[in-house]
mmCIF file of C-alpha atoms in Angstrom:
data_model
loop_
_atom_site.group_PDB
_atom_site.id
_atom_site.type_symbol
_atom_site.label_atom_id
_atom_site.label_comp_id
_atom_site.label_asym_id
_atom_site.label_seq_id
_atom_site.Cartn_x
_atom_site.Cartn_y
_atom_site.Cartn_z
ATOM 1 C CA GLY A 567 -12.732 -5.226 11.046
ATOM 2 C CA GLU A 568 -12.804 -4.108 7.439
ATOM 3 C CA ASN A 569 -12.476 -6.719 4.695
ATOM 4 C CA VAL A 570 -11.721 -5.655 1.137
ATOM 5 C CA GLU A 571 -12.140 -8.019 -1.788
ATOM 6 C CA GLN A 572 -10.780 -7.246 -5.244
ATOM 7 C CA HIS A 573 -11.600 -8.815 -8.607
ATOM 8 C CA PRO A 574 -10.294 -9.978 -10.953
ATOM 9 C CA SER A 575 -6.868 -11.109 -9.758
ATOM 10 C CA THR A 576 -5.542 -10.923 -13.308
ATOM 11 C CA LEU A 577 -6.805 -8.972 -16.286
ATOM 12 C CA SER A 578 -5.503 -8.925 -19.841
ATOM 13 C CA VAL A 579 -6.748 -6.395 -22.377
ATOM 14 C CA GLN A 580 -5.778 -5.243 -25.832
ATOM 15 C CA GLU A 581 -4.205 -1.816 -26.159
ATOM 16 C CA GLY A 582 -6.925 0.781 -26.590
ATOM 17 C CA ASP A 583 -9.586 -1.243 -24.798
ATOM 18 C CA SER A 584 -10.984 -0.355 -21.373
ATOM 19 C CA ALA A 585 -10.153 -2.126 -18.117
ATOM 20 C CA VAL A 586 -12.358 -2.322 -15.050
ATOM 21 C CA ILE A 587 -11.303 -3.524 -11.598
ATOM 22 C CA LYS A 588 -13.875 -3.939 -8.851
ATOM 23 C CA CYS A 589 -13.630 -3.941 -5.077
ATOM 24 C CA THR A 590 -16.121 -4.569 -2.315
ATOM 25 C CA TYR A 591 -15.786 -3.662 1.336
ATOM 26 C CA SER A 592 -17.557 -4.828 4.461
ATOM 27 C CA ASP A 593 -17.506 -1.891 6.889
ATOM 28 C CA SER A 594 -20.206 0.638 6.049
ATOM 29 C CA ALA A 595 -18.302 3.254 8.090
ATOM 30 C CA SER A 596 -15.428 3.273 5.579
ATOM 31 C CA ASN A 597 -15.304 6.628 3.834
ATOM 32 C CA TYR A 598 -12.024 6.861 1.956
ATOM 33 C CA PHE A 599 -11.100 4.695 -1.030
ATOM 34 C CA PRO A 600 -7.700 5.085 -2.716
ATOM 35 C CA TRP A 601 -6.296 3.160 -5.671
ATOM 36 C CA TYR A 602 -2.615 2.361 -6.043
ATOM 37 C CA LYS A 603 -0.532 1.271 -9.022
ATOM 38 C CA GLN A 604 2.532 -0.854 -8.381
ATOM 39 C CA GLU A 605 5.094 -1.399 -11.096
ATOM 40 C CA LEU A 606 7.531 -4.266 -10.892
ATOM 41 C CA GLY A 607 10.036 -3.869 -8.076
ATOM 42 C CA LYS A 608 8.638 -0.534 -6.882
ATOM 43 C CA GLY A 609 6.408 0.696 -4.102
ATOM 44 C CA PRO A 610 2.709 1.328 -4.753
ATOM 45 C CA GLN A 611 1.881 4.801 -6.009
ATOM 46 C CA LEU A 612 -1.438 6.550 -5.452
ATOM 47 C CA ILE A 613 -3.209 7.131 -8.763
ATOM 48 C CA ILE A 614 -6.671 8.265 -7.713
ATOM 49 C CA ASP A 615 -8.876 8.315 -4.636
ATOM 50 C CA ILE A 616 -12.489 8.974 -3.778
ATOM 51 C CA ARG A 617 -14.236 10.011 -0.602
ATOM 52 C CA SER A 618 -17.641 8.961 0.600
ATOM 53 C CA ASN A 619 -19.385 12.192 -0.321
ATOM 54 C CA VAL A 620 -18.589 11.702 -4.010
ATOM 55 C CA GLY A 621 -19.998 9.082 -6.384
ATOM 56 C CA GLU A 622 -17.513 9.405 -9.214
ATOM 57 C CA LYS A 623 -14.155 11.007 -9.854
ATOM 58 C CA LYS A 624 -12.216 11.232 -13.082
ATOM 59 C CA ASP A 625 -8.626 12.093 -13.931
ATOM 60 C CA GLN A 626 -7.882 11.884 -17.644
ATOM 61 C CA ARG A 627 -8.100 8.183 -18.601
ATOM 62 C CA ILE A 628 -8.712 7.004 -15.064
ATOM 63 C CA ALA A 629 -12.020 7.120 -13.198
ATOM 64 C CA VAL A 630 -13.305 5.680 -9.959
ATOM 65 C CA THR A 631 -16.943 5.093 -9.040
ATOM 66 C CA LEU A 632 -18.352 4.463 -5.578
ATOM 67 C CA ASN A 633 -21.637 2.868 -4.604
ATOM 68 C CA LYS A 634 -21.966 3.232 -0.843
ATOM 69 C CA THR A 635 -25.290 1.427 -0.688
ATOM 70 C CA ALA A 636 -23.833 -1.663 -2.307
ATOM 71 C CA LYS A 637 -20.415 -1.129 -0.668
ATOM 72 C CA HIS A 638 -18.435 -1.431 -3.820
ATOM 73 C CA PHE A 639 -16.125 0.790 -5.847
ATOM 74 C CA SER A 640 -14.455 0.368 -9.198
ATOM 75 C CA LEU A 641 -11.465 1.613 -11.157
ATOM 76 C CA HIS A 642 -11.962 2.308 -14.852
ATOM 77 C CA ILE A 643 -9.074 2.815 -17.238
ATOM 78 C CA THR A 644 -9.978 3.859 -20.775
ATOM 79 C CA GLU A 645 -7.823 3.737 -23.906
ATOM 80 C CA THR A 646 -5.345 1.453 -22.165
ATOM 81 C CA GLN A 647 -1.675 1.665 -23.071
ATOM 82 C CA PRO A 648 1.166 -0.824 -22.493
ATOM 83 C CA GLU A 649 2.544 1.414 -19.735
ATOM 84 C CA ASP A 650 -0.688 0.849 -17.795
ATOM 85 C CA SER A 651 0.499 -2.728 -17.214
ATOM 86 C CA ALA A 652 1.065 -3.103 -13.461
ATOM 87 C CA VAL A 653 -0.540 -4.435 -10.307
ATOM 88 C CA TYR A 654 -3.402 -2.306 -9.025
ATOM 89 C CA PHE A 655 -4.566 -2.269 -5.389
ATOM 90 C CA CYS A 656 -7.748 -0.858 -3.968
ATOM 91 C CA ALA A 657 -8.071 0.108 -0.306
ATOM 92 C CA ALA A 658 -10.701 1.296 2.143
ATOM 93 C CA SER A 659 -10.427 3.113 5.442
ATOM 94 C CA LYS A 660 -12.561 5.002 7.924
ATOM 95 C CA ASP A 661 -9.805 6.700 9.897
ATOM 96 C CA ASN A 662 -6.080 6.675 10.464
ATOM 97 C CA ASN A 663 -4.320 3.369 11.101
ATOM 98 C CA ASP A 664 -7.199 1.460 9.608
ATOM 99 C CA MET A 665 -6.564 1.171 5.856
ATOM 100 C CA ARG A 666 -7.203 -2.283 4.404
ATOM 101 C CA PHE A 667 -6.006 -3.318 0.969
ATOM 102 C CA GLY A 668 -7.412 -5.630 -1.643
ATOM 103 C CA ALA A 669 -5.264 -8.517 -2.852
ATOM 104 C CA GLY A 670 -4.365 -6.745 -6.091
ATOM 105 C CA THR A 671 -5.096 -7.098 -9.804
ATOM 106 C CA ARG A 672 -2.356 -7.766 -12.302
ATOM 107 C CA LEU A 673 -3.247 -5.837 -15.447
ATOM 108 C CA THR A 674 -1.540 -6.684 -18.725
ATOM 109 C CA VAL A 675 -2.096 -4.457 -21.744
ATOM 110 C CA LYS A 676 -1.108 -6.202 -24.937
ATOM 111 C CA PRO A 677 0.163 -3.997 -27.776
ATOM 112 C CA SER B 1070 7.335 18.262 -0.558
ATOM 113 C CA GLN B 1071 7.445 15.023 1.358
ATOM 114 C CA THR B 1072 9.692 12.128 0.446
ATOM 115 C CA ILE B 1073 10.141 8.700 1.925
ATOM 116 C CA HIS B 1074 13.342 6.673 1.769
ATOM 117 C CA GLN B 1075 14.058 3.032 2.422
ATOM 118 C CA TRP B 1076 17.320 1.181 2.524
ATOM 119 C CA PRO B 1077 18.799 -1.026 1.578
ATOM 120 C CA ALA B 1078 17.000 -1.572 -1.723
ATOM 121 C CA THR B 1079 17.873 -5.256 -1.783
ATOM 122 C CA LEU B 1080 19.293 -7.597 0.819
ATOM 123 C CA VAL B 1081 20.354 -11.240 0.816
ATOM 124 C CA GLN B 1082 20.774 -12.720 4.273
ATOM 125 C CA PRO B 1083 21.384 -16.226 5.627
ATOM 126 C CA VAL B 1084 18.852 -17.911 7.886
ATOM 127 C CA GLY B 1085 19.491 -17.043 11.522
ATOM 128 C CA SER B 1086 21.166 -13.720 10.821
ATOM 129 C CA PRO B 1087 19.851 -10.395 12.185
ATOM 130 C CA LEU B 1088 17.970 -7.824 10.154
ATOM 131 C CA SER B 1089 17.652 -4.072 10.210
ATOM 132 C CA LEU B 1090 15.677 -2.157 7.590
ATOM 133 C CA GLU B 1091 15.393 1.585 7.813
ATOM 134 C CA CYS B 1092 12.739 4.019 6.670
ATOM 135 C CA THR B 1093 12.930 7.799 6.910
ATOM 136 C CA VAL B 1094 10.484 10.496 5.920
ATOM 137 C CA GLU B 1095 11.313 14.064 4.972
ATOM 138 C CA GLY B 1096 9.141 17.147 4.723
ATOM 139 C CA THR B 1097 6.570 16.333 7.374
ATOM 140 C CA SER B 1098 6.391 16.047 11.129
ATOM 141 C CA ASN B 1099 4.690 13.571 13.428
ATOM 142 C CA PRO B 1100 3.592 11.235 10.645
ATOM 143 C CA ASN B 1101 1.970 7.883 11.176
ATOM 144 C CA LEU B 1102 4.363 5.249 9.887
ATOM 145 C CA TYR B 1103 3.690 1.739 8.636
ATOM 146 C CA TRP B 1104 5.594 -1.415 7.720
ATOM 147 C CA TYR B 1105 4.026 -3.816 5.216
ATOM 148 C CA ARG B 1106 5.249 -7.089 3.773
ATOM 149 C CA GLN B 1107 4.373 -8.209 0.292
ATOM 150 C CA ALA B 1108 5.008 -11.834 -0.601
ATOM 151 C CA ALA B 1109 5.710 -12.556 -4.257
ATOM 152 C CA GLY B 1110 2.604 -11.923 -6.360
ATOM 153 C CA ARG B 1111 0.455 -11.197 -3.350
ATOM 154 C CA GLY B 1112 -1.165 -8.298 -1.529
ATOM 155 C CA LEU B 1113 0.006 -6.094 1.298
ATOM 156 C CA GLN B 1114 0.174 -7.422 4.834
ATOM 157 C CA LEU B 1115 0.348 -4.786 7.552
ATOM 158 C CA LEU B 1116 3.071 -5.667 10.056
ATOM 159 C CA PHE B 1117 3.444 -2.633 12.327
ATOM 160 C CA TYR B 1118 2.310 0.932 12.628
ATOM 161 C CA SER B 1119 3.418 3.832 14.775
ATOM 162 C CA VAL B 1120 1.668 7.058 15.713
ATOM 163 C CA GLY B 1121 4.649 8.570 17.511
ATOM 164 C CA ILE B 1122 8.149 8.104 18.875
ATOM 165 C CA GLY B 1123 8.397 4.889 20.850
ATOM 166 C CA GLN B 1124 4.798 3.912 20.030
ATOM 167 C CA ILE B 1125 4.527 0.674 18.074
ATOM 168 C CA SER B 1126 1.456 -1.418 17.324
ATOM 169 C CA SER B 1127 1.830 -4.921 15.960
ATOM 170 C CA GLU B 1128 -0.785 -6.356 13.641
ATOM 171 C CA VAL B 1129 0.419 -9.961 13.496
ATOM 172 C CA PRO B 1130 2.643 -12.050 15.770
ATOM 173 C CA GLN B 1131 5.884 -12.868 14.027
ATOM 174 C CA ASN B 1132 9.625 -13.018 14.048
ATOM 175 C CA LEU B 1133 9.973 -9.285 13.449
ATOM 176 C CA SER B 1134 9.948 -6.166 15.594
ATOM 177 C CA ALA B 1135 9.786 -2.446 14.889
ATOM 178 C CA SER B 1136 11.103 0.653 16.573
ATOM 179 C CA ARG B 1137 10.693 4.375 16.121
ATOM 180 C CA PRO B 1138 13.676 6.108 17.739
ATOM 181 C CA GLN B 1139 12.977 9.454 16.058
ATOM 182 C CA ASP B 1140 9.908 11.217 14.730
ATOM 183 C CA ARG B 1141 10.626 10.440 11.088
ATOM 184 C CA GLN B 1142 12.543 7.195 11.407
ATOM 185 C CA PHE B 1143 11.028 3.735 11.460
ATOM 186 C CA ILE B 1144 13.121 0.579 11.749
ATOM 187 C CA LEU B 1145 12.157 -3.032 11.106
ATOM 188 C CA SER B 1146 14.305 -5.635 12.831
ATOM 189 C CA SER B 1147 14.774 -9.287 13.500
ATOM 190 C CA LYS B 1148 17.204 -11.110 15.770
ATOM 191 C CA LYS B 1149 17.142 -14.308 13.693
ATOM 192 C CA LEU B 1150 15.750 -14.420 10.180
ATOM 193 C CA LEU B 1151 13.617 -17.299 8.934
ATOM 194 C CA LEU B 1152 13.204 -18.458 5.348
ATOM 195 C CA SER B 1153 9.594 -17.280 5.521
ATOM 196 C CA ASP B 1154 10.764 -13.702 6.164
ATOM 197 C CA SER B 1155 11.677 -13.348 2.500
ATOM 198 C CA GLY B 1156 9.584 -10.760 0.730
ATOM 199 C CA PHE B 1157 9.232 -7.173 -0.341
ATOM 200 C CA TYR B 1158 9.059 -4.793 2.619
ATOM 201 C CA LEU B 1159 7.318 -1.483 2.207
ATOM 202 C CA CYS B 1160 7.301 1.503 4.495
ATOM 203 C CA ALA B 1161 4.493 4.038 4.260
ATOM 204 C CA TRP B 1162 3.581 7.321 5.908
ATOM 205 C CA GLU B 1163 0.460 9.386 6.348
ATOM 206 C CA THR B 1164 -0.214 12.659 8.124
ATOM 207 C CA GLY B 1165 -0.799 12.051 11.813
ATOM 208 C CA TRP B 1166 -3.956 14.119 12.085
ATOM 209 C CA GLY B 1167 -7.401 14.051 10.602
ATOM 210 C CA ALA B 1168 -9.175 11.158 9.013
ATOM 211 C CA GLU B 1169 -9.381 9.724 5.519
ATOM 212 C CA GLU B 1170 -5.724 10.365 4.820
ATOM 213 C CA THR B 1171 -3.684 8.759 2.081
ATOM 214 C CA GLN B 1172 -0.756 6.500 2.767
ATOM 215 C CA TYR B 1173 2.348 7.122 0.658
ATOM 216 C CA PHE B 1174 4.762 4.289 0.080
ATOM 217 C CA GLY B 1175 8.525 4.123 -0.095
ATOM 218 C CA PRO B 1176 10.440 2.291 -2.840
ATOM 219 C CA GLY B 1177 10.625 -0.930 -0.839
ATOM 220 C CA THR B 1178 13.346 -3.345 0.246
ATOM 221 C CA ARG B 1179 13.543 -6.769 -1.343
ATOM 222 C CA LEU B 1180 14.757 -9.309 1.221
ATOM 223 C CA LEU B 1181 15.859 -12.803 0.297
ATOM 224 C CA VAL B 1182 16.646 -15.178 3.136
ATOM 225 C CA LEU B 1183 18.709 -18.206 2.101
#
């Protein structure tokens, strides 16, 4: 089955700097890659996703890149703000009932 | 628009007591439904998923069970809780057709077994 690895497990940046979180996956048939943000005590919320026919997607300060050949995808947050502090999860799936999550990255943005 | 509800929000239960957590979805029909557990500071562990009423698939053997008595209702249960059942329980839904669909999570239930 699919195995998703996420790095780093913790990340601390200064406000205004960029943050990058990377994930790798094992199943080359995976074709959908969402990213979730989880604030303390809440459920994960979808922040951006990318499908296999796209190499990069951007939404304001957040971007995701996908390299299908290397089987890795990354989340980029620019101009980080304290409210970006949260746990971020990547995931990969190839069809319903088959989404696998990374272990999460705890991002801290220091003011 | 679709919304997903979970209750209770928090629960403190003694070891050996029963458990019932409820999840309901509004604004969609025939969704796929999921139960995840998240241990403190850790990732998401898929416990059960359901593609329809009465249809439950279990990902890991454990002390818990799930049921889907109605199309948009998903229940997580236990007859006797263990200390290791403590955690943050998340329900999620996705549309029941097509591929590459997003899962949307509920607010979660924090369970502490003492």
